[in-house]
XYZ file of C-alpha atoms in Angstrom:
343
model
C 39.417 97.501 83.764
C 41.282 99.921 85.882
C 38.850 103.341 86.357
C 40.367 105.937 86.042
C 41.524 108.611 89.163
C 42.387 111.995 88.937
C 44.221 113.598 92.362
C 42.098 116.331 93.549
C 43.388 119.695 95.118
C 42.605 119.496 98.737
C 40.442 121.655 100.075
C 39.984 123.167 103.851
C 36.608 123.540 102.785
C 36.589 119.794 101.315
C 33.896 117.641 104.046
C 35.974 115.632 106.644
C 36.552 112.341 105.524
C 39.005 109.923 104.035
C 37.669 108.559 100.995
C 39.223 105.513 99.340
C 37.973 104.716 95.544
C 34.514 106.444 96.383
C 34.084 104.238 99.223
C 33.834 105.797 102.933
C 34.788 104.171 106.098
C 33.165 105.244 109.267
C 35.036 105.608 112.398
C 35.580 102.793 114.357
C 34.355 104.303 117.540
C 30.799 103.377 115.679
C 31.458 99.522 116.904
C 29.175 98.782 120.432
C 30.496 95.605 120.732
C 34.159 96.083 121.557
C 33.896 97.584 125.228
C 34.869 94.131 126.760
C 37.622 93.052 123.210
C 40.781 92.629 124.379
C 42.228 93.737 120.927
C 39.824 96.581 120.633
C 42.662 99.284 119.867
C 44.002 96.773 117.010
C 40.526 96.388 115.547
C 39.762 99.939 115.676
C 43.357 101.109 114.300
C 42.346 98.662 110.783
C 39.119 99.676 110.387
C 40.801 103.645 110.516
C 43.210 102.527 107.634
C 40.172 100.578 105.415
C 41.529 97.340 106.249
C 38.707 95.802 108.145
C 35.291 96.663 108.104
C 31.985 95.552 110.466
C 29.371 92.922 110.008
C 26.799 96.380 109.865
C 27.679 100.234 111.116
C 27.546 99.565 114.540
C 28.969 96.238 115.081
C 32.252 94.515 114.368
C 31.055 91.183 115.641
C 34.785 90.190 117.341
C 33.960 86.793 118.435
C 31.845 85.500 115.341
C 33.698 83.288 112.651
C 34.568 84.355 109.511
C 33.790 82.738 106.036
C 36.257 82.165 103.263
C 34.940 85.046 101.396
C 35.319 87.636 104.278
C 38.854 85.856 104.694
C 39.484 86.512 101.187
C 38.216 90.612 101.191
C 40.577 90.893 104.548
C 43.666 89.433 102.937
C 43.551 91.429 99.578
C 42.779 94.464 101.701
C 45.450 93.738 104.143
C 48.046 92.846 101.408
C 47.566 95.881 99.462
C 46.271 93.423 96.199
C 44.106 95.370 93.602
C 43.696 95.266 89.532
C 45.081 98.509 88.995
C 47.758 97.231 86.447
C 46.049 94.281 84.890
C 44.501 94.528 81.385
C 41.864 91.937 80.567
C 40.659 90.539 77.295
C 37.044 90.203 78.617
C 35.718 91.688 82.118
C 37.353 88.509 84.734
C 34.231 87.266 86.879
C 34.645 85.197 90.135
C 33.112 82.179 88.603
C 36.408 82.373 86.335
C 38.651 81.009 89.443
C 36.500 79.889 91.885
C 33.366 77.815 90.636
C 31.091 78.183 93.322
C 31.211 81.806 93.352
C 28.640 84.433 92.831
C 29.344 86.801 89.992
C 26.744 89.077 91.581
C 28.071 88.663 95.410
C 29.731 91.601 97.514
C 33.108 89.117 97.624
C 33.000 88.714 93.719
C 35.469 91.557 93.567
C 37.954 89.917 95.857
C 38.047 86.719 94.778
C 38.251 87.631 91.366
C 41.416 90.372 92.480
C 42.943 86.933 94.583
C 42.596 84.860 91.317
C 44.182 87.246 89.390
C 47.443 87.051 91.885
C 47.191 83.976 91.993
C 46.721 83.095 95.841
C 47.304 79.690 96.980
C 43.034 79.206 97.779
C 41.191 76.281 96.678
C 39.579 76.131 93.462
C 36.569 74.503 94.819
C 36.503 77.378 97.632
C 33.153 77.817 99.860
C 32.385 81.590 100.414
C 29.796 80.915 103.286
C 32.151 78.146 104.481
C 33.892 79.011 108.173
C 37.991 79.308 108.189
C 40.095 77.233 110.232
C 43.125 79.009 112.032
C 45.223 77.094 109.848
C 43.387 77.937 106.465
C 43.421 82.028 107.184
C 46.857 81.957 108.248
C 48.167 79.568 105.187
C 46.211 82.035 103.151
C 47.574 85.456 104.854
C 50.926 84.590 104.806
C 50.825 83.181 100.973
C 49.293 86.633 100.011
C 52.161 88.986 101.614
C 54.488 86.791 100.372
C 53.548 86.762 97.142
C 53.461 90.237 97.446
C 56.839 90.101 97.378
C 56.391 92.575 100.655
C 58.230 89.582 102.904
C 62.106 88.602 102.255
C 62.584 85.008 103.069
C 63.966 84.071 106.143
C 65.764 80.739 107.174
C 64.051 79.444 110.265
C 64.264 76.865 113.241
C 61.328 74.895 113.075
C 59.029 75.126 116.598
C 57.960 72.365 117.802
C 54.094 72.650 119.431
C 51.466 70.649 121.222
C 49.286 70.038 118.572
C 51.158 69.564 115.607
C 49.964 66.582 114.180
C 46.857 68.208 113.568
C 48.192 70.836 111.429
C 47.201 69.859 106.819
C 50.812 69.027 105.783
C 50.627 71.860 103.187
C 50.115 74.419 105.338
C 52.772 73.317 107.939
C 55.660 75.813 106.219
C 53.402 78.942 106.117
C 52.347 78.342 109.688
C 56.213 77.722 110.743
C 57.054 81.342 109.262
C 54.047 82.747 110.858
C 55.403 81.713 113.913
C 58.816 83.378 113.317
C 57.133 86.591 111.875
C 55.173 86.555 115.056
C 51.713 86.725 112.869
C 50.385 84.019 115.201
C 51.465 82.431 118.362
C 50.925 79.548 120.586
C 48.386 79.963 123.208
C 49.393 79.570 126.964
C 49.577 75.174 126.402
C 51.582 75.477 123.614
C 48.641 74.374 121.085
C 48.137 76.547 117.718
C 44.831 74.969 117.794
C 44.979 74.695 113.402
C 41.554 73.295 113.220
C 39.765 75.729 115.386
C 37.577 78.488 113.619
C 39.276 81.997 113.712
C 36.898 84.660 114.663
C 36.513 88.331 113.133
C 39.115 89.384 116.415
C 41.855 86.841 115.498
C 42.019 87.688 112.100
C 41.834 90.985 112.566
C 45.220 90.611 115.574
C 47.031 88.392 112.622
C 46.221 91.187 110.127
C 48.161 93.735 112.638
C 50.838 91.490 113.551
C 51.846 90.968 109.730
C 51.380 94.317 109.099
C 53.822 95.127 111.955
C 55.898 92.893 110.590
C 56.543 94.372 107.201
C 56.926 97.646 109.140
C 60.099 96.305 110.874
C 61.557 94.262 108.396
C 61.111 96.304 104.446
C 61.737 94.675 101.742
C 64.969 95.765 99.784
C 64.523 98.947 98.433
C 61.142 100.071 99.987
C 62.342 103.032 101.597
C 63.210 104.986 98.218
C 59.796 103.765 96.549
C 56.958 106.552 95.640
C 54.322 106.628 98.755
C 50.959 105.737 97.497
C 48.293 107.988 98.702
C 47.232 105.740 101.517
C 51.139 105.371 102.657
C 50.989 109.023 102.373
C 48.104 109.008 104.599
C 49.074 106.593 106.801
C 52.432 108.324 107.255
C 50.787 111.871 107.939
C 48.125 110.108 111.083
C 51.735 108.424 112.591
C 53.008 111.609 113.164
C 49.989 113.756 114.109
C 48.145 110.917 116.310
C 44.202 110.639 116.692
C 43.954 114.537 116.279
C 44.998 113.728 112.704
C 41.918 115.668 110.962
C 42.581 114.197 107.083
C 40.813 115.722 104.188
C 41.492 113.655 101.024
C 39.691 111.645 98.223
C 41.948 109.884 95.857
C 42.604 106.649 94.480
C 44.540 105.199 97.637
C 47.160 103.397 95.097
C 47.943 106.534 92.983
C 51.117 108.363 93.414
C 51.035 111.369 95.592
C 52.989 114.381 94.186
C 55.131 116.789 96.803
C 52.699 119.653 96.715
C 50.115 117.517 97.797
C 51.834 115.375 100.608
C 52.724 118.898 101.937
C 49.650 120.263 101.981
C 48.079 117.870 103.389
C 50.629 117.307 106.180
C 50.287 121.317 106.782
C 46.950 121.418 106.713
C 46.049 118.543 108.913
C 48.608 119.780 111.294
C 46.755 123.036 111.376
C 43.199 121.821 110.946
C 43.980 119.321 114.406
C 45.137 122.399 116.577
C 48.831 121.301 116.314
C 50.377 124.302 114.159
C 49.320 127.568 114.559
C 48.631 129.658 111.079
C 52.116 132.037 110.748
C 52.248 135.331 109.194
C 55.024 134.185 106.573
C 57.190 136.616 104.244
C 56.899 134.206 101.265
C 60.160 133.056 99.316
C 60.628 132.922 96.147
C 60.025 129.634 94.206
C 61.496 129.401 90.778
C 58.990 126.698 89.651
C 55.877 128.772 91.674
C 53.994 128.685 88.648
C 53.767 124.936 88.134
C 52.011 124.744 91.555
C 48.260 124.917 92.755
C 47.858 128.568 93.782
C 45.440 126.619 97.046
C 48.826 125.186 97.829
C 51.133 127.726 98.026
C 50.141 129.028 101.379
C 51.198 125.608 103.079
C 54.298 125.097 101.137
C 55.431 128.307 102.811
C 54.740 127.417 105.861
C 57.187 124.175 104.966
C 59.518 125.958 103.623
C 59.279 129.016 106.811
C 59.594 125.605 109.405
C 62.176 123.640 107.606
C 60.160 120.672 106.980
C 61.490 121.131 103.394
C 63.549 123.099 101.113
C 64.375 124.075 97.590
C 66.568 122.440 95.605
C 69.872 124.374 93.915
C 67.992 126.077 91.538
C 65.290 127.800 94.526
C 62.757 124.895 92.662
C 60.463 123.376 94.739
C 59.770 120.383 91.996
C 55.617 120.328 93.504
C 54.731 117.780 91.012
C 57.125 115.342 91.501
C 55.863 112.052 93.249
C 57.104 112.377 97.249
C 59.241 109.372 97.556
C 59.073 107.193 101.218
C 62.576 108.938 102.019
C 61.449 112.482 101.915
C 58.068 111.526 103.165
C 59.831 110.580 105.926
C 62.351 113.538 106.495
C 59.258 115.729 106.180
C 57.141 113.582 109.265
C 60.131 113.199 111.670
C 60.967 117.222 111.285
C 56.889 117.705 112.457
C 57.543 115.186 114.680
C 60.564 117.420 116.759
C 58.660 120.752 115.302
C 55.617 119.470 117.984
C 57.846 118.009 120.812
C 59.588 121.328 120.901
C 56.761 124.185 119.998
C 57.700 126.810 122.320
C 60.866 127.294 120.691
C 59.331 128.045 117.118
């Protein structure tokens, strides 16, 4: 059931916005209620990446609880979980894994996607129920796991206040939330298991797990091809909040080299960051397999170092950017802006 994409040229002229599977997210700066959120920044940087979204356009609602089904959408979102490589006989429907779904719900999707990958959530699951501490974290920890986007670690069990009130079953995944620093104990020691998590907490485990995959990669992750949103994600790292992205693509699809540069060119240039060069173009042996709209920032590249042609003078621009050159690419912008006077 996977619809199909197609990766767009980007345009200068294209409207600003970062556009996920036809679905836009507004900024975060929208939310009213955050002024007085400790986490605000952390709730603000997830919404940015389409991780997290409000309870309407202008509120995130920090401090209200969240139901299984919004724990569900945040923990698919926030493990990367989609149905982009599953085939199905019939079209799934919630009501398929979870029996007191709604087919017709805005969490049908989710649960149905969390079914699929078979998350460790109860058959019999409540969508308008409230989620324990406990539940979300069990839950958020399975998913990345599962994932396969967390090695397994050995760990020294730590001991807290409240333990006996933890559900047996969820003791391990709360044990290695502790040691991946997802969660922690508040200032008496207490994880406080069977305490509702609000729309901030989750949102502060979300980033912590997030962080932690950051740090710690599983084997082989830095060769991998960036999906667009890595791409993305990559690109607003190095540039910071002037980061002015133009894109709409499918943000699991591949992201070819021409693309990735242009983008990274022209969101460096559209934020103020690079001036636009008068460039004596080189020759590219493969210039005719690239988008003519392109060229002009490849050049650019090329003129700044940020990349180079191979042996043959080919600058391969439909080849899918791998995490390696990806990052090459950012950390040469990355001196390029610390040093502009020199360039």
């Amino acid at each position: 059931m996977k619809k199909s994409f197609k990766l767009v040229t980007l345009s200068a002229a294209a409207a600003i916005a970062f556009t996920f599977a036809g679905e836009q997210f507004a900024s975060a700066a929208a939310f009213t209620d955050l002024n007085n959120v400790a986490d605000k920044d952390i709730i603000i940087a997830l919404q940015d990446q389409g991780l997290i979204k409000g309870i309407s356009a202008t509120r995130f609602g920090p401090h209200l609880p969240i139901s299984e089904a919004e724990g569900v959408q945040m923990i698919v979102n926030a493990a990367g979980l989609n149905l982009d490589t599953i085939r199905f006989v019939k079209a799934p429907k919630a009501t398929d894994y979870f029996v007191n779904a709604n087919d017709s719900a805005w969490y049908a999707q989710a649960l149905i996607i969390a079914g699929v990958h078979g998350l460790d959530l109860p058959a019999d699951l409540q969508p308008g129920s409230k989620l324990t501490r406990e539940a979300f974290t069990h839950q958020l920890i399975d998913a990345i796991e599962l994932g396969g986007r967390l090695p397994m670690i050995k760990i020294a069990p730590v001991e807290f206040a409240d333990q006996d009130q933890v559900t047996v079953e969820y003791s391990g995944s709360l044990q290695r939330a502790l040691a991946y620093g997802v969660v922690k104990l508040d200032n008496s020691g207490k994880l406080n298991p069977k305490q509702q998590i609000t729309r901030a907490e989750a949102a502060v485990a979300i980033s912590n797990a997030l962080a932690y995959l950051k740090a710690h990669p599983a084997p082989g992750a830095q060769s991998e091809i960036l999906t667009a949103e890595e791409a993305v994600q990559l690109i607003k790292e190095a540039v910071g909040p002037e980061a002015d992205l133009q894109i709409k693509i499918d943000p699991a699809a591949s992201m070819s080299r021409e693309s990735f540069t242009y983008l990274l060119i022209n969101t460096l240039q559209s934020s103020g960051q690079l001036p636009m060069y008068k460039l004596i173009p080189v020759d590219i042996a493969d210039n005719a397999e690239m988008d003519t709209l392109n060229s002009g920032a490849i050049q650019t590249a090329i003129a700044l170092k940020i990349v180079s042609l191979d042996q043959d003078g080919n600058f391969n621009p439909k080849d899918p950017i791998t995490r390696t050159d990806g990052t090459a690419m950012v950390s040469r912008v990355q001196e390029i802006l610390k040093n502009k006077n020199s360039i």
